[in-house]
PDB file of C-alpha atoms and ligand atoms in Angstrom:
ATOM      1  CA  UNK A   3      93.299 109.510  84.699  1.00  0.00           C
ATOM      2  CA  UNK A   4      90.448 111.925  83.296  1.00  0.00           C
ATOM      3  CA  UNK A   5      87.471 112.458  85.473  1.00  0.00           C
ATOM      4  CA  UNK A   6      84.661 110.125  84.195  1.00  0.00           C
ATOM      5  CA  UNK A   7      82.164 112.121  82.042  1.00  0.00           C
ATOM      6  CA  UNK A   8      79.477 110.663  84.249  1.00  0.00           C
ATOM      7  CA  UNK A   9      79.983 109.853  87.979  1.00  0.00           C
ATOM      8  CA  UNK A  10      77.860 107.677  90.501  1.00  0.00           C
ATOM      9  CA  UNK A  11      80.093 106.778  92.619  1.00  0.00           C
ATOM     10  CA  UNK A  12      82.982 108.528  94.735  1.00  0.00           C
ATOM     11  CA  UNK A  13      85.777 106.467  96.198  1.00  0.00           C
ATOM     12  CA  UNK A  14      87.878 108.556  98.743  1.00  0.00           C
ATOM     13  CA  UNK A  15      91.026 107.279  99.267  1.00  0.00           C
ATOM     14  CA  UNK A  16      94.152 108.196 100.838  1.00  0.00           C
ATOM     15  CA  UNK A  17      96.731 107.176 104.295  1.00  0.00           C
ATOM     16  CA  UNK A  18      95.440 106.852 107.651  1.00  0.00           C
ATOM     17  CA  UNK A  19      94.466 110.729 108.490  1.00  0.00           C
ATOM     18  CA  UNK A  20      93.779 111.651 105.183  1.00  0.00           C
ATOM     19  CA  UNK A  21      90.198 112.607 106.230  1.00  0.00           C
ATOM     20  CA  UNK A  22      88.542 110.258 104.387  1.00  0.00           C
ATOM     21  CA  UNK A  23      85.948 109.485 107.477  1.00  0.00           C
ATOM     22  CA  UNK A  24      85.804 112.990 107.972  1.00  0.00           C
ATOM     23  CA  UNK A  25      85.095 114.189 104.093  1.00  0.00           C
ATOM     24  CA  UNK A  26      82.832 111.475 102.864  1.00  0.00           C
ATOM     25  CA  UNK A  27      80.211 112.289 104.998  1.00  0.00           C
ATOM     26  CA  UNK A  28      80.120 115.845 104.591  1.00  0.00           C
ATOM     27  CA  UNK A  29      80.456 115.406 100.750  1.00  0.00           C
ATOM     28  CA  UNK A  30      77.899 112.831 100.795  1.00  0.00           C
ATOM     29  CA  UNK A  31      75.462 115.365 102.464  1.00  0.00           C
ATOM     30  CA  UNK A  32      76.598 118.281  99.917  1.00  0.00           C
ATOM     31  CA  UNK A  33      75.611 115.530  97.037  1.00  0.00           C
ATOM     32  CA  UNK A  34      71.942 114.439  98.879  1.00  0.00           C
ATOM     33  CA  UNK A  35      73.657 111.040  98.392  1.00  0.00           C
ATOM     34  CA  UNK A  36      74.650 107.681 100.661  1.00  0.00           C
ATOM     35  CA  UNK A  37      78.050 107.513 103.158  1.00  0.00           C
ATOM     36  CA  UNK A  38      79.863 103.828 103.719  1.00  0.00           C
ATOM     37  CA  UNK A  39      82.685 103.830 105.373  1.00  0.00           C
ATOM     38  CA  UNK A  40      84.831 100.516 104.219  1.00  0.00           C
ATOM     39  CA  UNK A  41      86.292  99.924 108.027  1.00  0.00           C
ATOM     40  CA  UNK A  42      82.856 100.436 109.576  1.00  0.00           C
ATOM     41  CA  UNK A  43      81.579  97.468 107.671  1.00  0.00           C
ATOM     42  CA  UNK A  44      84.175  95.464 107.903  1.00  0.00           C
ATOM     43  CA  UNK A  45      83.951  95.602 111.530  1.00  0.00           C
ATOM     44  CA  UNK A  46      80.419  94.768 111.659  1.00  0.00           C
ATOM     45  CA  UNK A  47      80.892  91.919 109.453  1.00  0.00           C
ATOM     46  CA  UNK A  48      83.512  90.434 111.309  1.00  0.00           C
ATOM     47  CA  UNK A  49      81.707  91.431 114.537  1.00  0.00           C
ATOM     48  CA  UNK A  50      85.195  92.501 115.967  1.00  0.00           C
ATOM     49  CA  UNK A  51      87.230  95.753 115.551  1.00  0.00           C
ATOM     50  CA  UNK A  52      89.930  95.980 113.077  1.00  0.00           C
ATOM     51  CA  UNK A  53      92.448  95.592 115.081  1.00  0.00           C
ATOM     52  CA  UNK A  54      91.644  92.582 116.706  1.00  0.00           C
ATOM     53  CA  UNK A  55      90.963  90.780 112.542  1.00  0.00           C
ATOM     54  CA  UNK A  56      94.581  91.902 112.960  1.00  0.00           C
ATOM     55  CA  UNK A  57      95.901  90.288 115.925  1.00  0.00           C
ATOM     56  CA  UNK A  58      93.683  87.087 115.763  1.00  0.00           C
ATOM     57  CA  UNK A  59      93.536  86.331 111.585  1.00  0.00           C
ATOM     58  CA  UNK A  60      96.620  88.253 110.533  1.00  0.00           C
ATOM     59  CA  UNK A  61      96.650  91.405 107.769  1.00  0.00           C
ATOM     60  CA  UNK A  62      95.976  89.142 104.783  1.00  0.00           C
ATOM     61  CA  UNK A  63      92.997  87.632 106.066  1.00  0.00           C
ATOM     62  CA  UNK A  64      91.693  91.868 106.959  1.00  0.00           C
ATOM     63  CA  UNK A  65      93.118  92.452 103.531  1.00  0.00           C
ATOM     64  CA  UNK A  66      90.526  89.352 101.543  1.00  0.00           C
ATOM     65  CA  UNK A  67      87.865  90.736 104.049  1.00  0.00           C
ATOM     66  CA  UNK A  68      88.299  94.261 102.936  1.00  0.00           C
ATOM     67  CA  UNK A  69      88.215  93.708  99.096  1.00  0.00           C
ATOM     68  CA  UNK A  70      85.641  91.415  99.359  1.00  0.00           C
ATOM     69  CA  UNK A  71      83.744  94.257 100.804  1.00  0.00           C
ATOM     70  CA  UNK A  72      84.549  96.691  98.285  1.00  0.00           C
ATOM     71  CA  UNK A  73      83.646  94.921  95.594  1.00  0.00           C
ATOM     72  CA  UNK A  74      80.151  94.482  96.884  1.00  0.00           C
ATOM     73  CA  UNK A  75      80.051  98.483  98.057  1.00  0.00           C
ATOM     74  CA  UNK A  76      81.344 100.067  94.467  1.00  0.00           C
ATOM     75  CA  UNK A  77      78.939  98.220  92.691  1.00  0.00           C
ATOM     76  CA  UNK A  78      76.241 100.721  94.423  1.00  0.00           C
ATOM     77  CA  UNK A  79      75.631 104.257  93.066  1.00  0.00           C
ATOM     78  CA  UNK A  80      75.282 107.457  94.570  1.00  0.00           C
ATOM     79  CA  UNK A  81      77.412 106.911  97.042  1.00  0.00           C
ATOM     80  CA  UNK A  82      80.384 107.882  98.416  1.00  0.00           C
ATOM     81  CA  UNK A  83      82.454 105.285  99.363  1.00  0.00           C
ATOM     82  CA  UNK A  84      85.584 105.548 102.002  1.00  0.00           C
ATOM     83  CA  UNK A  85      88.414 103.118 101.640  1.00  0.00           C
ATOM     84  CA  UNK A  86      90.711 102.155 104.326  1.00  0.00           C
ATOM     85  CA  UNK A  87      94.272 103.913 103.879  1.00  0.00           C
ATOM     86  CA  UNK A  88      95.640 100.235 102.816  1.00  0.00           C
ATOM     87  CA  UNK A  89      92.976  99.115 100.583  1.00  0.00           C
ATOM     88  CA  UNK A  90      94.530 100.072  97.262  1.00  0.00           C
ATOM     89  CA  UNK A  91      97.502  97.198  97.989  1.00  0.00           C
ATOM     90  CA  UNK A  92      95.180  94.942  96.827  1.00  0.00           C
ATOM     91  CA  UNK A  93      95.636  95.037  92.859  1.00  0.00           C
ATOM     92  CA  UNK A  94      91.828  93.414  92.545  1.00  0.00           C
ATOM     93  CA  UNK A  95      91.192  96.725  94.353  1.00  0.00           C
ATOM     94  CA  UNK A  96      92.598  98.852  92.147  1.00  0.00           C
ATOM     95  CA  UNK A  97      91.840  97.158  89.223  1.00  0.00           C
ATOM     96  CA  UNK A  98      87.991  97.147  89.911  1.00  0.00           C
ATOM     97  CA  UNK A  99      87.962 100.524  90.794  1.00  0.00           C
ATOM     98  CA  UNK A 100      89.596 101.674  87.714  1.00  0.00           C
ATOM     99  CA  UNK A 101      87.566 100.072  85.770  1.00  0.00           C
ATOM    100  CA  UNK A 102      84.180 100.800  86.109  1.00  0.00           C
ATOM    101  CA  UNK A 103      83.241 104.394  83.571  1.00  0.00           C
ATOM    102  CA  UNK A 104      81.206 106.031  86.428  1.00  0.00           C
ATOM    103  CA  UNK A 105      83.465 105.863  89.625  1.00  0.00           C
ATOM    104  CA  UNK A 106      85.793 108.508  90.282  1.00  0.00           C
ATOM    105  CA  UNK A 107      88.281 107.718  92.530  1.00  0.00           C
ATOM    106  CA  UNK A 108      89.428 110.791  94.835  1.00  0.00           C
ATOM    107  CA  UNK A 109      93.129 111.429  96.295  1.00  0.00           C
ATOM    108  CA  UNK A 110      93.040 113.066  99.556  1.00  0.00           C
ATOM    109  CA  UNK A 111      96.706 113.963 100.330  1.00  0.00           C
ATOM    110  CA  UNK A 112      98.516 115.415 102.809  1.00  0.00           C
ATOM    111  CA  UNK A 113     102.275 114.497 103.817  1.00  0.00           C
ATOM    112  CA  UNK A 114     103.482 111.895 106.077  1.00  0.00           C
ATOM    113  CA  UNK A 115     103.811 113.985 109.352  1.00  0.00           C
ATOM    114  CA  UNK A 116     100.859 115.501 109.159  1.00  0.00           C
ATOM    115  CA  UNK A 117      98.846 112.646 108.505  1.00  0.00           C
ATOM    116  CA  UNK A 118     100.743 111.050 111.722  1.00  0.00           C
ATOM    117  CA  UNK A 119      99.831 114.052 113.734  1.00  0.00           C
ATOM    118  CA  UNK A 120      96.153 114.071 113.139  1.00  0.00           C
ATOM    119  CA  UNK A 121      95.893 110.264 113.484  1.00  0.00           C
ATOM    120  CA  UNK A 122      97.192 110.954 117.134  1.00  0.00           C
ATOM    121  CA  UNK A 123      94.986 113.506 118.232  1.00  0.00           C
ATOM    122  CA  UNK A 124      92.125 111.054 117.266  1.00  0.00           C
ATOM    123  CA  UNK A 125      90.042 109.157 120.137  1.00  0.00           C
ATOM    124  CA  UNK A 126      91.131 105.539 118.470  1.00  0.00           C
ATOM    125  CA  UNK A 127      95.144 106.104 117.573  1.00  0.00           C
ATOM    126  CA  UNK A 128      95.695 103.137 119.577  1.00  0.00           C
ATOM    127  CA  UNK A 129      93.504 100.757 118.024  1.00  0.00           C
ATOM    128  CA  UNK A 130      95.050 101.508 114.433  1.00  0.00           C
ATOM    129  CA  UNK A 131      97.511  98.360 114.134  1.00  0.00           C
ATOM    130  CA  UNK A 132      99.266 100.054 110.735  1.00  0.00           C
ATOM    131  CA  UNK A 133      99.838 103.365 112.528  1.00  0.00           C
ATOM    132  CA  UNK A 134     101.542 101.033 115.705  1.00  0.00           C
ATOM    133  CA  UNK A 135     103.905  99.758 113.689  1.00  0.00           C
ATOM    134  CA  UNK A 136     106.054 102.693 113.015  1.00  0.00           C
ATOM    135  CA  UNK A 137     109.012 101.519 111.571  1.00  0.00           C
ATOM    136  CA  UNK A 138     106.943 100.186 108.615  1.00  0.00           C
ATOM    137  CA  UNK A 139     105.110 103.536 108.128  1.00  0.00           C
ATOM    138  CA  UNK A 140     107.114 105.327 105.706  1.00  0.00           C
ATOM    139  CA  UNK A 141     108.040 102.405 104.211  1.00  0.00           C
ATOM    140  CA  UNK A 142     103.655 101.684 103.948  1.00  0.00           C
ATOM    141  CA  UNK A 143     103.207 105.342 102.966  1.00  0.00           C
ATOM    142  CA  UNK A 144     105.918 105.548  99.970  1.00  0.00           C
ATOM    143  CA  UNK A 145     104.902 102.114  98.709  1.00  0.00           C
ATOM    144  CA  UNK A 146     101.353 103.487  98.905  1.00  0.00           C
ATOM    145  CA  UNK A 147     101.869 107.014  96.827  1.00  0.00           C
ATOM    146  CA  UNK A 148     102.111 105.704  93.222  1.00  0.00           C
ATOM    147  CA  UNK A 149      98.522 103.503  93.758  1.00  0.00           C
ATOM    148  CA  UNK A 150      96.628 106.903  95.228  1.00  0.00           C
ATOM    149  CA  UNK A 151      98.233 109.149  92.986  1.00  0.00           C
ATOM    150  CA  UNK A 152      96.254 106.825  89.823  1.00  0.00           C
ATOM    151  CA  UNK A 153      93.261 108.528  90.826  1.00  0.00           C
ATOM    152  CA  UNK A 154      91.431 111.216  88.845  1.00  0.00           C
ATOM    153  CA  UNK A 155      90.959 113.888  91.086  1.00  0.00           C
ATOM    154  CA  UNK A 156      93.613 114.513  93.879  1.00  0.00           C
ATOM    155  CA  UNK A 157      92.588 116.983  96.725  1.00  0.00           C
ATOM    156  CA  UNK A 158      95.694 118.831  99.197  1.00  0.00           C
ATOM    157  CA  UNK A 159      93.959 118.952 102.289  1.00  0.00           C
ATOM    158  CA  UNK A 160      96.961 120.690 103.825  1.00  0.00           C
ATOM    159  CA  UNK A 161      95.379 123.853 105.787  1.00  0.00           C
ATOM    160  CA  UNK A 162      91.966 123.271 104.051  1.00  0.00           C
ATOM    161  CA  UNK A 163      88.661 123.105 106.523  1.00  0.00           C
ATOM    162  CA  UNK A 164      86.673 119.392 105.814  1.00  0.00           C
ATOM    163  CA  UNK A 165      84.242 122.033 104.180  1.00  0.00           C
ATOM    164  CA  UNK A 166      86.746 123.289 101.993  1.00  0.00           C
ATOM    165  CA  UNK A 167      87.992 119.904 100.859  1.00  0.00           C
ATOM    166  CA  UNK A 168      83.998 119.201  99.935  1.00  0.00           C
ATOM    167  CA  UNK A 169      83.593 122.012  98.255  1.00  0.00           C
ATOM    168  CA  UNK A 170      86.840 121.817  95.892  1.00  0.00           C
ATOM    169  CA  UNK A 171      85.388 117.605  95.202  1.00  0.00           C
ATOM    170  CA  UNK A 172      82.129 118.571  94.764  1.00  0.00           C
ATOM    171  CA  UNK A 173      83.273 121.703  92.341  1.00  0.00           C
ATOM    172  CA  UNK A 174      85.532 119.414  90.898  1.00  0.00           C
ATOM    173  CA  UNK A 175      82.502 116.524  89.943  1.00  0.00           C
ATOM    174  CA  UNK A 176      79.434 118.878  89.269  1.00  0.00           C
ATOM    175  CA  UNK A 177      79.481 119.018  85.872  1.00  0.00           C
ATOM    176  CA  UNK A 178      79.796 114.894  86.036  1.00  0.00           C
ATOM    177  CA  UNK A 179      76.913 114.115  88.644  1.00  0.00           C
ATOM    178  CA  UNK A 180      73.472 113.069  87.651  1.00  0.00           C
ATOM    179  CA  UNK A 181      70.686 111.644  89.479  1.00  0.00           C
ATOM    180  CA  UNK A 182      71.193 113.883  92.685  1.00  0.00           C
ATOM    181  CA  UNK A 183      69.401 116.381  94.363  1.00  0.00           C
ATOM    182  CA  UNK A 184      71.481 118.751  94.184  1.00  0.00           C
ATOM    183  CA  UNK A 185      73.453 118.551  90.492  1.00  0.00           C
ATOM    184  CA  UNK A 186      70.418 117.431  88.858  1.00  0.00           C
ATOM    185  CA  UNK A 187      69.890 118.825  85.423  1.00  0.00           C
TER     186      UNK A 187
HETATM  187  C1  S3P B  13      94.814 100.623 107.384  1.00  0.00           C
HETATM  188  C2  S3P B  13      94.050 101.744 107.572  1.00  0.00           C
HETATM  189  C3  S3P B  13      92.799 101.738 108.330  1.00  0.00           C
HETATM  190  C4  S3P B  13      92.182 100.335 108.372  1.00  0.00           C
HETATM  191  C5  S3P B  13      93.185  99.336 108.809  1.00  0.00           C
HETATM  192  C6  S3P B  13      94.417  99.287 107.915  1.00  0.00           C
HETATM  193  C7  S3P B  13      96.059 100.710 106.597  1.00  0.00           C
HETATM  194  O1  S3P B  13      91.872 102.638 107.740  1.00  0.00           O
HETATM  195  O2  S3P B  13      91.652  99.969 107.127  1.00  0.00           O
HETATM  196  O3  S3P B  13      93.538  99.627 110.129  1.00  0.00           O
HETATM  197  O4  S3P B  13      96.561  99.680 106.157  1.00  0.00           O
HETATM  198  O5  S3P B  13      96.528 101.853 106.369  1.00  0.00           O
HETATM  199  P1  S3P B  13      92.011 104.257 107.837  1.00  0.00           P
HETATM  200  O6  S3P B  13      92.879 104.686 106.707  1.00  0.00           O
HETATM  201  O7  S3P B  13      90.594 104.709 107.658  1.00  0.00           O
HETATM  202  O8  S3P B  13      92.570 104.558 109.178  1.00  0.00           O
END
């Protein structure tokens, strides 16, 4: 898809270890604009951690949860929003997301092993029910490729620094951003 002409929101998307959590703040920073991380409300919302929505309401109920609170988040602007690595199963999702002129929708890829790698040296690797169940993973991941490669902009973050990665986005968008500190004019 072409990158919108103008662009007041930023979706990151991307599998579990993509560096969506990591990224979106750091770009949202670079852009003087707002972070929301998907999960993180989620989890507030539900007042219980992902993986427990999991274990005690079952994925589909996580997945309503989840689009029902992306809808309400990419309806905001200046902001860069992360999704979880699932979120674009949901065709609603995807179909919201591609629809609206000023959100731009960012890929941030890496391949399956690496992802896996980096999700283990993280603090919460146990807590992430999708990563657990590994015979599903590739399957997940594959199934997954076609839905984040639909976005406009995808980023290799394969031996890139976080501030690398923000700096080839925000390159990327600055011709497209108004209203920001930083890209005004
Ligand atoms: C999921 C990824 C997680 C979280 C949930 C389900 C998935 O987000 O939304 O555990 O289906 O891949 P991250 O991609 O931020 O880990």
């Amino acid at each position: 898809m072409p990158i919108p002409h103008t662009i007041r929101t930023i979706v990151l998307t991307g599998f579990m270890g993509a560096g969506k959590s990591t990224i979106g703040p750091a770009l949202a920073l670079e852009l003087g604009w707002e972070f929301v991380d998907a999960d993180a409300v989620i989890e507030s919302r539900a007042g219980k951690p992902i993986a427990q929505i999991f274990a005690e309401q079952g994925e589909a109920a996580f997945r309503a949860l989840e689009a029902e609170v992306i809808r309400e988040q990419a309806a905001k602007q200046n902001l860069v929003l992360a999704l979880g690595g699932g979120a674009l199963e949901t065709e609603s999702t995807r179909a919201l997301l591609q629809m609206h002129p000023s959100t731009l929708i960012v890929f941030l890829d890496a391949p399956l092993e690496l992802l896996v790698t980096r999700c283990l040296e993280q603090a919460g690797a146990a807590e992430r029910p999708v990563l657990a169940d590994r015979e599903q993973l590739l399957h997940r991941f594959q199934a997954r490729l076609p839905h984040y490669r639909d976005a406009h902009l995808t980023v290799s973050t394969v031996g890139l620094t976080a501030d690398e990665v923000v700096a080839k986005i925000a390159d990327a968008v600055s011709g497209a951003i108004q209203g920001s500190r930083r890209y005004e004019g």
